[in-house]
Coordinates of C-alpha atoms in Angstrom, one line a residue:
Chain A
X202 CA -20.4 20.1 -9.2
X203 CA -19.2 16.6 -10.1
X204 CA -16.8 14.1 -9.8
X205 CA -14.3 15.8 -12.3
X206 CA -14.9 18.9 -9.7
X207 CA -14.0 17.2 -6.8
X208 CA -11.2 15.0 -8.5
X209 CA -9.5 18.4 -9.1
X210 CA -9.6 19.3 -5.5
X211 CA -8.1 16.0 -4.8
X212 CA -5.2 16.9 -7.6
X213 CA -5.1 20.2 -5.4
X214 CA -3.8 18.4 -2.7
X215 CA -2.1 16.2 -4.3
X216 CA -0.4 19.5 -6.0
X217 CA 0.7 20.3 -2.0
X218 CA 2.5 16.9 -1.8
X219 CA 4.2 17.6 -4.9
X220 CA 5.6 21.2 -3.6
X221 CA 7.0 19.1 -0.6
X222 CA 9.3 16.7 -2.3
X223 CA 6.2 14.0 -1.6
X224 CA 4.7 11.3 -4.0
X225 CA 1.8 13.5 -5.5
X226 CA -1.4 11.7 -4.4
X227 CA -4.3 13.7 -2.9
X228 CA -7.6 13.0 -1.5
X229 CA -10.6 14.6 -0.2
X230 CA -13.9 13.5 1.5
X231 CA -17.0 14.9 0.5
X232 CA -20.5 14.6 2.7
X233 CA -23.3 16.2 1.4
X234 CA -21.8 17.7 -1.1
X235 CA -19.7 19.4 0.9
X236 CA -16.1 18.6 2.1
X237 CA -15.7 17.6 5.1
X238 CA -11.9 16.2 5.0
X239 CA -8.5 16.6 2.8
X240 CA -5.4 14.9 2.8
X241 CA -2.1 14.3 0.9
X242 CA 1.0 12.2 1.2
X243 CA 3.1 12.9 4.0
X244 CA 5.4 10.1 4.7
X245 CA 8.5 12.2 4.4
X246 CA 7.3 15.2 6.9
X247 CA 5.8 12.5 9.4
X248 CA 8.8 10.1 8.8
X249 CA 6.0 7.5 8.5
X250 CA 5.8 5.1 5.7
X251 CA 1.8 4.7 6.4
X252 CA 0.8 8.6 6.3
X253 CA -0.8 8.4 2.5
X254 CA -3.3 10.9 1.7
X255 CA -6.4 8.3 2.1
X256 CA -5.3 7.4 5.9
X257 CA -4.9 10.8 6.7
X258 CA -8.3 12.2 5.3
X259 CA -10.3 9.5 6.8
X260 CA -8.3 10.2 9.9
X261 CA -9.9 14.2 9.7
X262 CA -13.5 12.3 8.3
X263 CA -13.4 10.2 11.6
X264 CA -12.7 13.1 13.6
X265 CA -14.6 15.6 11.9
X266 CA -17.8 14.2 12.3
X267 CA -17.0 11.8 15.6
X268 CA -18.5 8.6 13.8
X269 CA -16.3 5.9 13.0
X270 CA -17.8 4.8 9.8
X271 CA -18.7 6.9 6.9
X272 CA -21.3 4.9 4.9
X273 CA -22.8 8.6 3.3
X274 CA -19.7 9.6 2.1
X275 CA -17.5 9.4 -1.0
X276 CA -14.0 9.3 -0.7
X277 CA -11.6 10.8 -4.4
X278 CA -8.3 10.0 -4.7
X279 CA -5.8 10.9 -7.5
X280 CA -4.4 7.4 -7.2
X281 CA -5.3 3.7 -7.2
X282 CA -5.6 3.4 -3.4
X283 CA -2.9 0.4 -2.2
X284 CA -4.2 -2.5 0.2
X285 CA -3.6 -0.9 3.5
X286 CA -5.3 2.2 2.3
X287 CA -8.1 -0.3 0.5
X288 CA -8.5 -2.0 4.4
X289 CA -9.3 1.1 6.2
X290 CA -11.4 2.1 3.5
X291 CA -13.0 -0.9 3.9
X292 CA -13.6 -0.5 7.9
X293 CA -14.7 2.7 7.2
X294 CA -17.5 1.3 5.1
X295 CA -17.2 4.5 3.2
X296 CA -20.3 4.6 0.6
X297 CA -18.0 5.7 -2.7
X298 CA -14.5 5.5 -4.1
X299 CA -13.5 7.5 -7.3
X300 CA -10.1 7.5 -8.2
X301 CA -7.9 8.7 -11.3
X302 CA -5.3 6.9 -12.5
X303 CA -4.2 3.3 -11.8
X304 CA -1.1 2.3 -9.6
X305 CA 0.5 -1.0 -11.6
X306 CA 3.0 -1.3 -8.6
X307 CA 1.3 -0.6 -5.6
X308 CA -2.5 -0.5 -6.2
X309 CA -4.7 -2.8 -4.6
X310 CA -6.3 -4.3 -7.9
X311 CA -3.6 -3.6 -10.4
X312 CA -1.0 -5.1 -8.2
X313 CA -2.4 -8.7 -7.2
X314 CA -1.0 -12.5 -7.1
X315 CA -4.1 -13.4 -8.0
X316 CA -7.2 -12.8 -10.0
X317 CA -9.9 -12.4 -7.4
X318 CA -13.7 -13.4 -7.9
X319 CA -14.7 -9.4 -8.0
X320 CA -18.6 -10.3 -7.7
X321 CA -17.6 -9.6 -4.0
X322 CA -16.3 -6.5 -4.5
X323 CA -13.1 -7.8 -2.6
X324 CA -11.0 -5.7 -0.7
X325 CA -13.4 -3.1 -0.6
X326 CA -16.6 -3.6 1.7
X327 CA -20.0 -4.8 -0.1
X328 CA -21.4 -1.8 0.0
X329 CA -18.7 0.6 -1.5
X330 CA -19.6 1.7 -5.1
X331 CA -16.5 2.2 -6.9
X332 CA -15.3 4.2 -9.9
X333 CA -11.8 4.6 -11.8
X334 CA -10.7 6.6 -14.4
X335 CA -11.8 10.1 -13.3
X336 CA -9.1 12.8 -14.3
X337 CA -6.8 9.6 -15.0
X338 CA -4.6 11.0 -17.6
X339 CA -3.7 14.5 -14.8
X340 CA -3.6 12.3 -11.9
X341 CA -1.1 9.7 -13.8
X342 CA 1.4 13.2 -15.2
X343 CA 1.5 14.4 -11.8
X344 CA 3.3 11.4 -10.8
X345 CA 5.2 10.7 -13.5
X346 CA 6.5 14.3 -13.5
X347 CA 7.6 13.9 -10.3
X348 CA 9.4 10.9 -10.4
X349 CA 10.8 12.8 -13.6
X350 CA 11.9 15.7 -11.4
X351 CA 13.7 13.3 -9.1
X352 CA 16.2 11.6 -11.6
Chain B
X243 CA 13.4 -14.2 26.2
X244 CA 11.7 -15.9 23.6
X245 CA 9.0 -15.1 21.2
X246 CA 6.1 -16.6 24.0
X247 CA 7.3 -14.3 26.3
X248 CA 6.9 -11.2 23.8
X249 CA 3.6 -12.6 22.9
X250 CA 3.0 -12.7 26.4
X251 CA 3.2 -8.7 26.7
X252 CA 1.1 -8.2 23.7
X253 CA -1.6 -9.9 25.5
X254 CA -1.3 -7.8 28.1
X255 CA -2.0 -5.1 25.7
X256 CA -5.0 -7.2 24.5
X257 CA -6.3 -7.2 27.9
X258 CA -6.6 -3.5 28.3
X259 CA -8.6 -3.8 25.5
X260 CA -11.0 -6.2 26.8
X261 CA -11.2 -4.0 30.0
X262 CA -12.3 -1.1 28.4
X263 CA -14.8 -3.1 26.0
X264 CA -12.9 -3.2 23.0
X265 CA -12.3 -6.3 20.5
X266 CA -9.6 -7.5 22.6
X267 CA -6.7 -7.7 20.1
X268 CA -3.2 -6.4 21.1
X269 CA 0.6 -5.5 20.0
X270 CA 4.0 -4.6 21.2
X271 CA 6.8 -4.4 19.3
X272 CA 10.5 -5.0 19.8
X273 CA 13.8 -3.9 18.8
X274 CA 17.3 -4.9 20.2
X275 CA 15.4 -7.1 23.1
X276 CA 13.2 -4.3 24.2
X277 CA 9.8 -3.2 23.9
X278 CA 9.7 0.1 21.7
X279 CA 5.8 0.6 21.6
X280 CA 2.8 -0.9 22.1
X281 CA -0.8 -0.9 21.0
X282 CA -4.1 -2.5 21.6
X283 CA -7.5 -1.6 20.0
X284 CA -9.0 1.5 20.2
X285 CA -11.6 1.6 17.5
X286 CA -14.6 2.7 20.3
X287 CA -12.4 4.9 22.3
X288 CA -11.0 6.7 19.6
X289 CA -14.2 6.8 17.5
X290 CA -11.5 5.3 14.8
X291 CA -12.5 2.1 12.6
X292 CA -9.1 1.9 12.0
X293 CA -7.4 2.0 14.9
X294 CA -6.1 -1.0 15.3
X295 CA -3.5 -2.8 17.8
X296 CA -1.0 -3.3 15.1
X297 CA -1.5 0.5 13.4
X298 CA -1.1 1.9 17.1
X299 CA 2.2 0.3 17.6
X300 CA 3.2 0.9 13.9
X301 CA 2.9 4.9 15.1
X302 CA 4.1 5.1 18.1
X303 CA 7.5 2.8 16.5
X304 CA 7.8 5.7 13.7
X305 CA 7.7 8.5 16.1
X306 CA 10.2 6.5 18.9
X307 CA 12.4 6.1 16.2
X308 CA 12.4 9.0 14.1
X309 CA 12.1 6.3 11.4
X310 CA 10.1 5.6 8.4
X311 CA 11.1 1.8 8.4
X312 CA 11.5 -0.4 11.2
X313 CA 13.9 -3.7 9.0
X314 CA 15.3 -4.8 12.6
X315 CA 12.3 -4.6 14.8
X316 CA 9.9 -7.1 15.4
X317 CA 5.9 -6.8 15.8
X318 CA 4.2 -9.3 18.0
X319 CA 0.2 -9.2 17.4
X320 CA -2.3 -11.6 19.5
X321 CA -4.3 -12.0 16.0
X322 CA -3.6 -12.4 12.5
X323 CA -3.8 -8.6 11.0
X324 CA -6.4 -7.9 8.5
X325 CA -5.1 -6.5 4.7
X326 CA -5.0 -2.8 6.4
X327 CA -2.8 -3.8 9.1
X328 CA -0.6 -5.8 6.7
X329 CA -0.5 -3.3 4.1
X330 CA 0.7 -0.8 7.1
X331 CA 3.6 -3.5 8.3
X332 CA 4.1 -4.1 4.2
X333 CA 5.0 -0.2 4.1
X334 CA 6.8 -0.2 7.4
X335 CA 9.8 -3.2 6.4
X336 CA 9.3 -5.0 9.3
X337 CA 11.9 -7.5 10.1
X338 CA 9.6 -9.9 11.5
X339 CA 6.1 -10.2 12.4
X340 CA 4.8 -13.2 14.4
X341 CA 0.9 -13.4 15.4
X342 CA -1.1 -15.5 17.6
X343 CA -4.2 -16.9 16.4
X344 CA -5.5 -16.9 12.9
X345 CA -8.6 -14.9 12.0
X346 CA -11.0 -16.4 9.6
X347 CA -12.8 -13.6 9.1
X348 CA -10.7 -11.0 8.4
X349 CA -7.2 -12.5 8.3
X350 CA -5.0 -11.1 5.4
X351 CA -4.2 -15.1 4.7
X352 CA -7.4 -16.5 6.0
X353 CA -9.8 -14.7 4.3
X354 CA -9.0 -14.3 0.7
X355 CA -10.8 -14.7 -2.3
X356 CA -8.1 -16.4 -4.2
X357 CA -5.0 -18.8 -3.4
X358 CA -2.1 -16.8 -4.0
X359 CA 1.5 -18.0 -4.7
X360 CA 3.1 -17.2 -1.3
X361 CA 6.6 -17.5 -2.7
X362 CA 6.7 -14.4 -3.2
X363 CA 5.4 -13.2 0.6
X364 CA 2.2 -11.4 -0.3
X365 CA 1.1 -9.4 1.1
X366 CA 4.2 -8.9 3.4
X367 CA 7.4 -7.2 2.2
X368 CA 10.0 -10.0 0.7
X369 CA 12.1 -9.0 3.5
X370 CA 9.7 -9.7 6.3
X371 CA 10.0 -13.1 8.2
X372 CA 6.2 -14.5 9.3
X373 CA 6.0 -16.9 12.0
X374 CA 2.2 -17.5 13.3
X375 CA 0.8 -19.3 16.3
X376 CA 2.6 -18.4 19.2
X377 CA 0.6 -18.8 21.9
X378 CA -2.3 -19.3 19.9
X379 CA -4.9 -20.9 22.3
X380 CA -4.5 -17.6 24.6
X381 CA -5.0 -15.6 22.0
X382 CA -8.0 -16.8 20.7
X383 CA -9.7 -17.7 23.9
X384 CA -9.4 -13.7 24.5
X385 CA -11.4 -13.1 21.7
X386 CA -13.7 -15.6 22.4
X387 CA -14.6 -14.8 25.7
X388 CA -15.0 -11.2 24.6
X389 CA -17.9 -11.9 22.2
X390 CA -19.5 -14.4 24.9
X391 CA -19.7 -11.7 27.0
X392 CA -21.1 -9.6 24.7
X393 CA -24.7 -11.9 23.8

């Protein structure tokens, strides 16, 4: 199993968000090789504009295994994670990020006033390895169909 | 009833932080002259390293409401949110947000590694109105005391 494996469970639930009428982004937590967490977007069901798939599977994470940071686990998300969901990734101190496609509007790095001095790995936490690109092309259709669908 | 007295309340919510041990930062926040939630840090009790005052609030606003957006309230925070904590009030529309003291350390203003070109509000919505430093002295003496305490 590798990260195209687990990117396709994270396009699994973002498939569930799709089904809902949500923004298609999907994310799962994986420990060990296991996974320990899922989540997808649910800002319309919650009727809260911070319930994205990230906050909601670290949520599970945190509670899963009753430890507030995560430093052994990597975190896939279909989506370019945006800068709250880059912030409690950050406090997390999660060990990985791996997501598919790139968010121009919204995402954390694509979406800047600024060019930042990366060396720092800024907003993500020293210590978090990151990787993009995994799955990019089916994480990017899912959206776009959707927002296809909706016109 | 002005803005101090507002921030007044949110230390209040600070305090219970403090008492039970917690990084004592706290929230409330308003809408049509009257409190609609309130938060303060939670990150030990809740084994959570992202539950902060401000996200607290942010919840507990949604769920009062039955809203998604929150354009007429205001949130009143003893400290300067960090980049999760904005990018939460960023989703939520806030009217207005107006914080204490600044926070070098993980400020979403303070601590960046690039100047960028406010006109535009980053990394607040356009709509949202940002006043800082109400009450600022009582705000950061909170915190410091907290970590005097703790050596």
């Amino acid at each position: 199993m590798n990260d195209e494996y687990f990117m396709k469970q994270a396009l699994r639930e973002a498939g569930k968000a799709f089904d809902m009428g949500e923004v298609p982004v999907g994310s799962v937590i994986l420990m060990n090789e296991k996974i320990i967490a899922r989540g997808y977007n649910q800002i319309e069901k919650l009727n809260d504009s911070t319930a994205h798939a990230e906050i909601l599977a670290l949520t599970s994470a945190f509670n899963f295994l009753g430890s507030k940071y995560l430093p052994e686990a990597t975190i896939y998300i279909t989506v370019e994670p945006c800068l709250m969901c880059a912030g409690a990734l950050y406090w997390s101190k999660i060990g990985r990020i791996v997501y598919g496609a790139d968010d121009e509007k919204n995402g954390c790095l694509s979406h800047l006033p600024c060019q930042p001095d990366l060396r720092d790995n800024w907003p993500f936490h020293p210590k978090t390895e990151l990787q993009k690109g995994i799955l990019k092309e089916e994480c990017s259709e899912l959206i776009k169909s959707f927002f296809r669908n909706k016109r």
